[in-house]
mmCIF file of C-alpha atoms in Angstrom:
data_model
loop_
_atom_site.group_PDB
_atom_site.id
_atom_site.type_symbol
_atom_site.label_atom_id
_atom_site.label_comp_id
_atom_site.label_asym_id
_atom_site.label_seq_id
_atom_site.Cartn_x
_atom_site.Cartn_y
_atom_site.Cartn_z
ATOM 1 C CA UNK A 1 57.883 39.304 -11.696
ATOM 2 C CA UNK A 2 57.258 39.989 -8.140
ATOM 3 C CA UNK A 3 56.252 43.904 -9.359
ATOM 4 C CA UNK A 4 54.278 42.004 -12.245
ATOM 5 C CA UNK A 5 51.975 39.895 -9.813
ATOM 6 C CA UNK A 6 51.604 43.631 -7.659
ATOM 7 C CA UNK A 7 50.500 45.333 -10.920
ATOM 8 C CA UNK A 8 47.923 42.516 -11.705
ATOM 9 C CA UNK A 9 46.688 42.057 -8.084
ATOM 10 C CA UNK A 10 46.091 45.992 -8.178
ATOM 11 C CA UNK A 11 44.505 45.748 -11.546
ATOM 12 C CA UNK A 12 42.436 42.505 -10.161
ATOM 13 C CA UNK A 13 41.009 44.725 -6.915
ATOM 14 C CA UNK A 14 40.545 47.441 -8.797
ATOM 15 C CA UNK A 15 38.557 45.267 -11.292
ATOM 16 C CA UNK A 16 36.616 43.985 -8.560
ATOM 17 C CA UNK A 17 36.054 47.036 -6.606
ATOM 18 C CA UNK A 18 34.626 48.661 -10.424
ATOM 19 C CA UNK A 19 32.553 45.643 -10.691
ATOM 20 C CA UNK A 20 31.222 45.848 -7.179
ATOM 21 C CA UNK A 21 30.195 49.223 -7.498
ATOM 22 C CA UNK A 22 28.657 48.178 -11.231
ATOM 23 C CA UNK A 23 26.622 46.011 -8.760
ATOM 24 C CA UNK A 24 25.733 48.511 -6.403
ATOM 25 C CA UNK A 25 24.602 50.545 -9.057
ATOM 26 C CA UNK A 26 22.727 48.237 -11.202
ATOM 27 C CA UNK A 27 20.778 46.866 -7.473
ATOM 28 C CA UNK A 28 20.369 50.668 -6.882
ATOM 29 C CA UNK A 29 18.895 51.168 -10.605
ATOM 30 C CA UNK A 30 16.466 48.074 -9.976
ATOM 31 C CA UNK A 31 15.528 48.405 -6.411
ATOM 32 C CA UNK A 32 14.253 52.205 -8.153
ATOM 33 C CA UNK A 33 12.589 50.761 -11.114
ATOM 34 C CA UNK A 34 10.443 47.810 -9.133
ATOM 35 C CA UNK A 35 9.531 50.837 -6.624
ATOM 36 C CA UNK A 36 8.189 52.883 -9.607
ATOM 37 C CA UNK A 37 6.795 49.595 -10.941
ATOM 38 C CA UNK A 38 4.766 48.788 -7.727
ATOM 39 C CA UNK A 39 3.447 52.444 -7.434
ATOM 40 C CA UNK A 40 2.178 52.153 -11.305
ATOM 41 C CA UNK A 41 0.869 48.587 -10.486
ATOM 42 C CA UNK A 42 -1.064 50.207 -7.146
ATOM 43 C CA UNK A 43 -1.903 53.135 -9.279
ATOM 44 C CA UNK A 44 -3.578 50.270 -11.583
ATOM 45 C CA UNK A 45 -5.150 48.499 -9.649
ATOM 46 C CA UNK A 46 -6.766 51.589 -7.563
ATOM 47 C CA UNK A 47 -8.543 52.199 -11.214
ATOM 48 C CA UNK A 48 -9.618 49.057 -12.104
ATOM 49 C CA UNK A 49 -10.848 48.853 -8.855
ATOM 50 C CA UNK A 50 -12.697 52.471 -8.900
ATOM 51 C CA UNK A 51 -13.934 51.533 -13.063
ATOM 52 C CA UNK A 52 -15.109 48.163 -11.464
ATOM 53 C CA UNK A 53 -17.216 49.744 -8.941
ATOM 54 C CA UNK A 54 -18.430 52.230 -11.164
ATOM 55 C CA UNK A 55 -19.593 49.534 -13.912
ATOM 56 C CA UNK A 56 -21.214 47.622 -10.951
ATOM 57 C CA UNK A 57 -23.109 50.744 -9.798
ATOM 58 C CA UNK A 58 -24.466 51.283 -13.197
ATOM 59 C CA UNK A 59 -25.214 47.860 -13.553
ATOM 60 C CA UNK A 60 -26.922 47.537 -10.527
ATOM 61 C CA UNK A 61 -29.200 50.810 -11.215
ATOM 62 C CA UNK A 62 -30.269 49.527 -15.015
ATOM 63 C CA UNK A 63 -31.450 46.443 -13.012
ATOM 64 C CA UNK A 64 -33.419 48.072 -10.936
ATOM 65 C CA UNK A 65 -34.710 49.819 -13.420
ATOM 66 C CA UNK A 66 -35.845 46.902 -15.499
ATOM 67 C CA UNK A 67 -37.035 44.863 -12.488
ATOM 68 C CA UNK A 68 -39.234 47.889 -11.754
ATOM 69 C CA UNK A 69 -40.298 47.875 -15.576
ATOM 70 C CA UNK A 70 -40.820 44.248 -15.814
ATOM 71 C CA UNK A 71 -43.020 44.091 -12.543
ATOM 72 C CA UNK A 72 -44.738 47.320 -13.158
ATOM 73 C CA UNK A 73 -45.516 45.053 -16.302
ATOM 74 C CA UNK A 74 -46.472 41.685 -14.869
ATOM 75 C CA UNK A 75 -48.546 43.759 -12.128
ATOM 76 C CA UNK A 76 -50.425 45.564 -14.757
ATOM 77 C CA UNK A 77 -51.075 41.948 -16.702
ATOM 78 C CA UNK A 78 -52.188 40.198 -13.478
ATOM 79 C CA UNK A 79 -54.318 42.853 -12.224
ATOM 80 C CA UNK A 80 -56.355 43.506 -15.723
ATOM 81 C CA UNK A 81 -57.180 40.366 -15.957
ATOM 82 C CA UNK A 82 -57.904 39.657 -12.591
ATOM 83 C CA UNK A 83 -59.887 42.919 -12.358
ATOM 84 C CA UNK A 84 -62.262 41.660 -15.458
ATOM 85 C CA UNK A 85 -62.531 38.331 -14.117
ATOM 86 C CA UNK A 86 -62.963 38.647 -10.002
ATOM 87 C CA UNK A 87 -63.446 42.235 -10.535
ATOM 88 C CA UNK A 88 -66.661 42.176 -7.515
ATOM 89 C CA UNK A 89 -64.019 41.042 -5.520
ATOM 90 C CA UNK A 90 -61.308 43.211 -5.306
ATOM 91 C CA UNK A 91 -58.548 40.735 -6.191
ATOM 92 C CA UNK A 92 -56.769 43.501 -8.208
ATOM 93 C CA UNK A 93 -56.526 45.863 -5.663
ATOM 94 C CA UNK A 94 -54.945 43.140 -3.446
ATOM 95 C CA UNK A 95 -52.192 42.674 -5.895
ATOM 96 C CA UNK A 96 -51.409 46.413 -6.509
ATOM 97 C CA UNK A 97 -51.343 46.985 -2.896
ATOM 98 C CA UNK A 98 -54.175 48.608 -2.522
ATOM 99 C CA UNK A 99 -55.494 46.595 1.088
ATOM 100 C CA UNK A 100 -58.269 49.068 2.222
ATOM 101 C CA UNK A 101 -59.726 49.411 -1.745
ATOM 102 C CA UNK A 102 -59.884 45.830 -1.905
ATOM 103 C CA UNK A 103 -61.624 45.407 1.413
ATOM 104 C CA UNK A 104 -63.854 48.186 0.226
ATOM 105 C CA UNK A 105 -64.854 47.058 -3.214
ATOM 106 C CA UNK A 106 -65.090 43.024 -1.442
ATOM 107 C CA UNK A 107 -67.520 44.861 1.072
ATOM 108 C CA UNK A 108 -69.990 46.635 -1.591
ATOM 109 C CA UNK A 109 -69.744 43.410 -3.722
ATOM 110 C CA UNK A 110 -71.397 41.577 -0.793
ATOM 111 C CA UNK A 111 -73.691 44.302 -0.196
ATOM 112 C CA UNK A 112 -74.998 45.078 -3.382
ATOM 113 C CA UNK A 113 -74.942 41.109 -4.430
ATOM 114 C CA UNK A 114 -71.791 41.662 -7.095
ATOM 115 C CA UNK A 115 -73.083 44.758 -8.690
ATOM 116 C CA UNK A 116 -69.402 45.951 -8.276
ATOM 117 C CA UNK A 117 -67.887 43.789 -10.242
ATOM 118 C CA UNK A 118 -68.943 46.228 -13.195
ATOM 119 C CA UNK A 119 -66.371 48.522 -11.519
ATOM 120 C CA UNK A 120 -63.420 45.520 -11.534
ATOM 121 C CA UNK A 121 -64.641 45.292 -15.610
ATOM 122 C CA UNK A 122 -63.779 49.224 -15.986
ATOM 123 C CA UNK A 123 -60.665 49.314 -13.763
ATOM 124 C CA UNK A 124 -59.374 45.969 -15.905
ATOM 125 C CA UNK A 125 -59.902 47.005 -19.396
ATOM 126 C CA UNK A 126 -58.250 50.615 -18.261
ATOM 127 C CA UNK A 127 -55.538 48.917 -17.086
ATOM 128 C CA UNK A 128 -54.993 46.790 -19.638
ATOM 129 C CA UNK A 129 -54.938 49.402 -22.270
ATOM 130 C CA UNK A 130 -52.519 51.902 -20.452
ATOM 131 C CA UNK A 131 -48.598 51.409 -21.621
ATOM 132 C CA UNK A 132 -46.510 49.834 -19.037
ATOM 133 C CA UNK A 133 -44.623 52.776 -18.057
ATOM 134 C CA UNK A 134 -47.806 54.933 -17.614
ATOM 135 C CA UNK A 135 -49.682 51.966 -15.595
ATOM 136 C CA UNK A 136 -46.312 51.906 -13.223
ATOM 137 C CA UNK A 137 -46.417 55.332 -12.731
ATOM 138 C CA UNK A 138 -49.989 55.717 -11.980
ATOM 139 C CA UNK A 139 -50.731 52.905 -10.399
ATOM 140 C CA UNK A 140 -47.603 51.459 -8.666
ATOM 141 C CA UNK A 141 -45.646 54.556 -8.266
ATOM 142 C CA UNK A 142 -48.329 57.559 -7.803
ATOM 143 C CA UNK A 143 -50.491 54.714 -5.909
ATOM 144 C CA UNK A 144 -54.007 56.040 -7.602
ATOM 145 C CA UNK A 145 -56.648 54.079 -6.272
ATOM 146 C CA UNK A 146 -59.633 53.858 -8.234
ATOM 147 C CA UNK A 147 -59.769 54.386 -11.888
#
């Protein structure tokens, strides 16, 4: 019996030696696959984070572009009709920007008693009857002055 219990205590270590290296092995194995997993996660995230700021860019450009549309549109609104009604004095120029026109057409309305105003009549009704993007790019973007 004595050569039995030798035969199963070899059997038993090798048993445990074939299940410790099983071990090794299978730690090994999964020790590679969360290393591959955290370089595809990175990999993932580096994307998301690149088609993130990519959407954002685009987003931020079309809203631009509409908050240039839309004021180039309320500009064009609020200067024709100020132009038709306070044409003389140079109200419209004020709100396009247009500092030294406005001082100018203000100065030959006092002078010439608000004979100028027929000019704030013309400049409304032509601005009024431009299309939006054709008012913002002559008037807000290629900053003409008069007419």
């Amino acid at each position: 019996m004595s050569e039995e219990n030798k035969n199963l205590g070899d059997d038993l270590k090798k048993g445990a030696e074939e299940a410790f290296d099983s071990a090794k092995d299978a730690a090994k194995n999964a020790s590679e696959k969360a290393g591959d997993f955290a370089e595809d996660a990175k990999e993932a995230i580096s994307d998301f984070a690149e088609d993130a700021k990519e959407t954002a860019n685009e987003f931020a450009k079309e809203a631009k572009e509409t908050f240039n549309e839309v004021s180039g549109e309320n500009k064009k609104i609020l200067a024709g009709i100020l132009a038709i009604l306070f044409g003389s004095l140079g109200i419209h120029k004020f709100v396009l920007g247009y500092t030294k026109e406005g001082l100018i057409q203000l100065v030959i309305s006092v002078i010439t008693c608000g004979a100028a105003g027929i000019i704030g009549l013309i400049e409304g009704i032509i601005y009024l009857t431009k299309s939006d993007e054709e008012f913002y790019q002559t008037y807000q973007v290629g900053k003409k002055p008069w007419f």
